[in-house]
mmCIF file of C-alpha atoms and ligand atoms in Angstrom:
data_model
loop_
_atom_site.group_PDB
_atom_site.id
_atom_site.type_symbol
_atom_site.label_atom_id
_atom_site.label_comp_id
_atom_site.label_asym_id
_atom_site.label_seq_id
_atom_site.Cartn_x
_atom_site.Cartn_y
_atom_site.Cartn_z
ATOM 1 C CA UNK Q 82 93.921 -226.622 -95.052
ATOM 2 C CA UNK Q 83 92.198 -224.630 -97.761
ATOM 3 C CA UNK Q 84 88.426 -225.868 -99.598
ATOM 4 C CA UNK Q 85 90.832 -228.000 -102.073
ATOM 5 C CA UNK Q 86 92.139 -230.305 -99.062
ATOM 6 C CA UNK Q 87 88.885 -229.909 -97.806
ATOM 7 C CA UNK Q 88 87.266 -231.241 -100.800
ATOM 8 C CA UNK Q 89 89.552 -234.012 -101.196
ATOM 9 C CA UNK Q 90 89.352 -235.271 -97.327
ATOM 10 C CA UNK Q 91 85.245 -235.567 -98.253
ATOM 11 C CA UNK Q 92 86.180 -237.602 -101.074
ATOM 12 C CA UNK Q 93 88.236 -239.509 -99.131
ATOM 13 C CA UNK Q 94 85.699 -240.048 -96.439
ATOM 14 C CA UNK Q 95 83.321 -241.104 -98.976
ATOM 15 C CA UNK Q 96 86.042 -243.496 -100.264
ATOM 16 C CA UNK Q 97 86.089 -245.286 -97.047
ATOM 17 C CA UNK Q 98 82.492 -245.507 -96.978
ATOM 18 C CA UNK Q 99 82.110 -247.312 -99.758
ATOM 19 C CA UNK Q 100 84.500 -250.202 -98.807
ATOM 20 C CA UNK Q 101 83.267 -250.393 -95.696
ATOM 21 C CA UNK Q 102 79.543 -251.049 -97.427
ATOM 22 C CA UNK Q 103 81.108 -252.829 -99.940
ATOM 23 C CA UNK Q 104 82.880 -255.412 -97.897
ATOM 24 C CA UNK Q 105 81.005 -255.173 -94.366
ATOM 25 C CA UNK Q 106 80.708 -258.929 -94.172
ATOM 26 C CA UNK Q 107 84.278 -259.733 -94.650
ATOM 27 C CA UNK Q 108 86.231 -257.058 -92.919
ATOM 28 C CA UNK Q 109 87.927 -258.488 -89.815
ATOM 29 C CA UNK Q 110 87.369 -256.554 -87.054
ATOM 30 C CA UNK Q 111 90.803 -255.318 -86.523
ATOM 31 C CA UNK Q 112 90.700 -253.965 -90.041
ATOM 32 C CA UNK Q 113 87.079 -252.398 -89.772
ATOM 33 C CA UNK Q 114 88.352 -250.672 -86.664
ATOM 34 C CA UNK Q 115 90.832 -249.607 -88.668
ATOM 35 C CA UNK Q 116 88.489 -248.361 -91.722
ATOM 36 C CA UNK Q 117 86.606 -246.823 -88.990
ATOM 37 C CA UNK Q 118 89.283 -244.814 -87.537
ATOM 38 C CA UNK Q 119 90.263 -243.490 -91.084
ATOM 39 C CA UNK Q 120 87.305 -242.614 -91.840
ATOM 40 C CA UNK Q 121 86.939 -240.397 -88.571
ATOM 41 C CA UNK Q 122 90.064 -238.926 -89.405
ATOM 42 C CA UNK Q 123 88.680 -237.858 -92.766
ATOM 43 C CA UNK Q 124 85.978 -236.786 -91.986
ATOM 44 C CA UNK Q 125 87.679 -234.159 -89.147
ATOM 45 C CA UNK Q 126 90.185 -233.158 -91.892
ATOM 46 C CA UNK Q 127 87.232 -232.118 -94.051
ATOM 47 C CA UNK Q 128 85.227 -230.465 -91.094
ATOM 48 C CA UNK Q 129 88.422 -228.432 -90.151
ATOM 49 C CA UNK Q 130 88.864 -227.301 -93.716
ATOM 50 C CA UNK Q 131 85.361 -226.443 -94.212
ATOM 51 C CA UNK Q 132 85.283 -224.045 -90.664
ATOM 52 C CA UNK Q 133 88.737 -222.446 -92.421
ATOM 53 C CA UNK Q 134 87.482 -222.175 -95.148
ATOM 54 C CA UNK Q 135 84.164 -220.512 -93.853
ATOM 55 C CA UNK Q 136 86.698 -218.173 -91.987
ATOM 56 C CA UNK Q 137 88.220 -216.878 -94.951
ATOM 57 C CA UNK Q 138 85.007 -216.519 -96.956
ATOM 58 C CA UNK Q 139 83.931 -213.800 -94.023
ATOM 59 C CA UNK Q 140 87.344 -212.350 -93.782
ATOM 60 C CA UNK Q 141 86.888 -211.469 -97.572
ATOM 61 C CA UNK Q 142 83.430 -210.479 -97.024
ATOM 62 C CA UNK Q 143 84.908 -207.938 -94.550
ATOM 63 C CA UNK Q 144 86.844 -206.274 -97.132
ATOM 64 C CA UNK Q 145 84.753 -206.163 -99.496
ATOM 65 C CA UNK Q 146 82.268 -204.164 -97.181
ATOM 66 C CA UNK Q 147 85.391 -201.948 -96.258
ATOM 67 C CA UNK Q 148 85.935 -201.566 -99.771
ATOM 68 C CA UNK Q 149 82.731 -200.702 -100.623
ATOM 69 C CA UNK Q 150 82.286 -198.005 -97.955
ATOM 70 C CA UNK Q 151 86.065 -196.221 -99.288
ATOM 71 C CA UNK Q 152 84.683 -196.147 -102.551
ATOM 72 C CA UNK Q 153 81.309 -194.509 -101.849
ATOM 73 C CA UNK Q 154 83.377 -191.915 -99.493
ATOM 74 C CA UNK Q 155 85.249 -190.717 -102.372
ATOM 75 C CA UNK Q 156 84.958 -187.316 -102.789
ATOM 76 C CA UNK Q 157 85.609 -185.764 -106.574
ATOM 77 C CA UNK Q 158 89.079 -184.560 -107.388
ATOM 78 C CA UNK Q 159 91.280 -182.260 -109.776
ATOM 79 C CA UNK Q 160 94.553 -183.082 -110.060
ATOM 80 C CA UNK Q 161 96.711 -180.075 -110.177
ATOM 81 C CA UNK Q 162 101.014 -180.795 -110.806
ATOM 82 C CA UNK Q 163 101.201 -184.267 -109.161
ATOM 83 C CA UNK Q 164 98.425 -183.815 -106.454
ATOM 84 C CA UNK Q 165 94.707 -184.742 -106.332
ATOM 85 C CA UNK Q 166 92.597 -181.694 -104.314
ATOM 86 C CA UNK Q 167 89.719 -182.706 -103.210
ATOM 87 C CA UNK Q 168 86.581 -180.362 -104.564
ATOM 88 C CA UNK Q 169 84.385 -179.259 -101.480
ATOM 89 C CA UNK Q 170 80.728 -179.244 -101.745
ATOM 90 C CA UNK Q 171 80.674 -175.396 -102.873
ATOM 91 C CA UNK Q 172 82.534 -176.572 -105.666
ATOM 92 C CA UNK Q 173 86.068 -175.046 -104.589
ATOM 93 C CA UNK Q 174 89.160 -177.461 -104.058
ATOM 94 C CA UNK Q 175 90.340 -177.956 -100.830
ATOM 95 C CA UNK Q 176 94.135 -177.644 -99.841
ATOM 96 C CA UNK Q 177 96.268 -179.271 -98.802
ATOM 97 C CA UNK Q 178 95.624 -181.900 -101.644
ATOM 98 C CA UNK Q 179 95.273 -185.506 -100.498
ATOM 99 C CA UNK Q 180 98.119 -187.311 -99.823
ATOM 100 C CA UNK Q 181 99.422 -189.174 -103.070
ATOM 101 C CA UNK Q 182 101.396 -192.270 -101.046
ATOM 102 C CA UNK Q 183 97.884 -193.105 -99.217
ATOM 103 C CA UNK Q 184 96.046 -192.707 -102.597
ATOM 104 C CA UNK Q 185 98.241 -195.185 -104.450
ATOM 105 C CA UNK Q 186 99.075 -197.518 -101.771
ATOM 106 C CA UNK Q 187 95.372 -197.900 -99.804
ATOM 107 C CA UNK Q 188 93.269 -196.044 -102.025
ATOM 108 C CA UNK Q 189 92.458 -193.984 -98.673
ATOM 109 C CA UNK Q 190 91.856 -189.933 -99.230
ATOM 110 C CA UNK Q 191 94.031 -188.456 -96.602
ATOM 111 C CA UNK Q 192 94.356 -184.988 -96.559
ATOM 112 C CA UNK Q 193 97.503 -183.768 -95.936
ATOM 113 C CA UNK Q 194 98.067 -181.250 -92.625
ATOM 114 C CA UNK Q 195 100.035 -178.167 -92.755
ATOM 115 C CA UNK Q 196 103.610 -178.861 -90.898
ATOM 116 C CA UNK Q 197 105.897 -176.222 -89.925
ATOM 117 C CA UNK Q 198 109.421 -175.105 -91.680
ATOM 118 C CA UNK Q 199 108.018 -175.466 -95.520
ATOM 119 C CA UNK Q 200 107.184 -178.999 -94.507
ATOM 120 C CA UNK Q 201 103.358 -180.523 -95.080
ATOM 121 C CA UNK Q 202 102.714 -184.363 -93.659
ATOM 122 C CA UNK Q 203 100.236 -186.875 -94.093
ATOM 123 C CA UNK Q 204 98.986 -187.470 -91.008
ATOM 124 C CA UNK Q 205 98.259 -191.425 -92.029
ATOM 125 C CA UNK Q 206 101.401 -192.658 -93.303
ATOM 126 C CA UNK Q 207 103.505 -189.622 -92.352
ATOM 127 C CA UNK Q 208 105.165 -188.792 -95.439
ATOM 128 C CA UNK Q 209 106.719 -185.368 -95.525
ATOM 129 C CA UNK Q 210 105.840 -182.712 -98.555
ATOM 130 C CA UNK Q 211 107.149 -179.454 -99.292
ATOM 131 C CA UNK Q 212 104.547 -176.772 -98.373
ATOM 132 C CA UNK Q 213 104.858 -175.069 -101.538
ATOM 133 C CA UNK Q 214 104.231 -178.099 -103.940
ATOM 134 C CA UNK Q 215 101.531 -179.122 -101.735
ATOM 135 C CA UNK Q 216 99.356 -175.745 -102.052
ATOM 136 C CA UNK Q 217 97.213 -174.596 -104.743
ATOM 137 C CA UNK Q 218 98.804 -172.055 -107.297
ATOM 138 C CA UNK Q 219 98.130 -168.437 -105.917
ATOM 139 C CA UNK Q 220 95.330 -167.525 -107.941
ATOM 140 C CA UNK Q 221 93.821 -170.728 -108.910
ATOM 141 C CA UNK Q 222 90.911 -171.037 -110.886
ATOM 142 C CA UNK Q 223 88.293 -174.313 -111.085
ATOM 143 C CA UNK Q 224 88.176 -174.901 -114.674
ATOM 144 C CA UNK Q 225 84.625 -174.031 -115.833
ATOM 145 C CA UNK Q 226 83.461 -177.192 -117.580
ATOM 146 C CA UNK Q 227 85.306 -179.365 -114.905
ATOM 147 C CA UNK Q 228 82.884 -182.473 -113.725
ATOM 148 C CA UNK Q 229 84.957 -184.361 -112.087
HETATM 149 ZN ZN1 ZN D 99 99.893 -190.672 -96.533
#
């Protein structure tokens, strides 16, 4: 049950209540047992729905923290052919670049590792690049204004 049929167990709780103060002197005691009962029943619907619902909140809290920590990690990148290199803190790109699959999918900057037989892999999601298109250009140059 989600804060909707939590919401609407309250309001049926409160629903209750009000007959039951409403007609209190002519209920029969079967039926105010009965009132009674309903109302209990409500009122657990609507305390179940509210712990859920308090669940979820802090799940989504969770990610928002984990979210917030990957985005302050981030380190700058060029993107050179179809590959983002991450830029160490001398200013120089770092290769392998990261790997694009993680990037897109998790938003995660995984570097990929250098493989044997032409072959680089991601060590996260174990995709497999070729070597060549995952190294920077012999000779590559930073270009001068770049900020990122
Ligand atoms: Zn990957």
């Amino acid at each position: 049950m989600d804060i909707v049929g939590g919401l609407a167990a309250v309001g049926q709780a409160l629903e209750i209540a009000k007959q039951l103060r409403e007609f209190e002197k002519s209920f029969a005691d079967a039926e105010f047992k009965l009132k009674i009962a309903e109302l209990y029943s409500a009122l657990s619907d609507a305390k179940m729905a509210l712990a859920d619902a308090r669940e979820a909140i802090q799940e989504r809290d969770a990610e928002i923290k984990r979210l917030k920590v990957l985005s302050v990690r981030k380190v700058k990148t060029i993107r050179v052919r179809q590959y983002n290199y991450g830029i160490n803190p001398d200013g120089k790109p770092a290769s392998p670049p990261f790997c694009p699959t993680c990037e897109q999918t998790r938003g995660l900057q995984i570097q990929i590792s250098h493989g044997t037989g032409g072959h680089n892999l991601c060590p996260s999601c174990k995709g497999i690049y070729n070597a060549r298109d995952t190294a920077l250009p012999v000779g590559f140059q930073m270009p001068d204004n770049e900020t990122g």
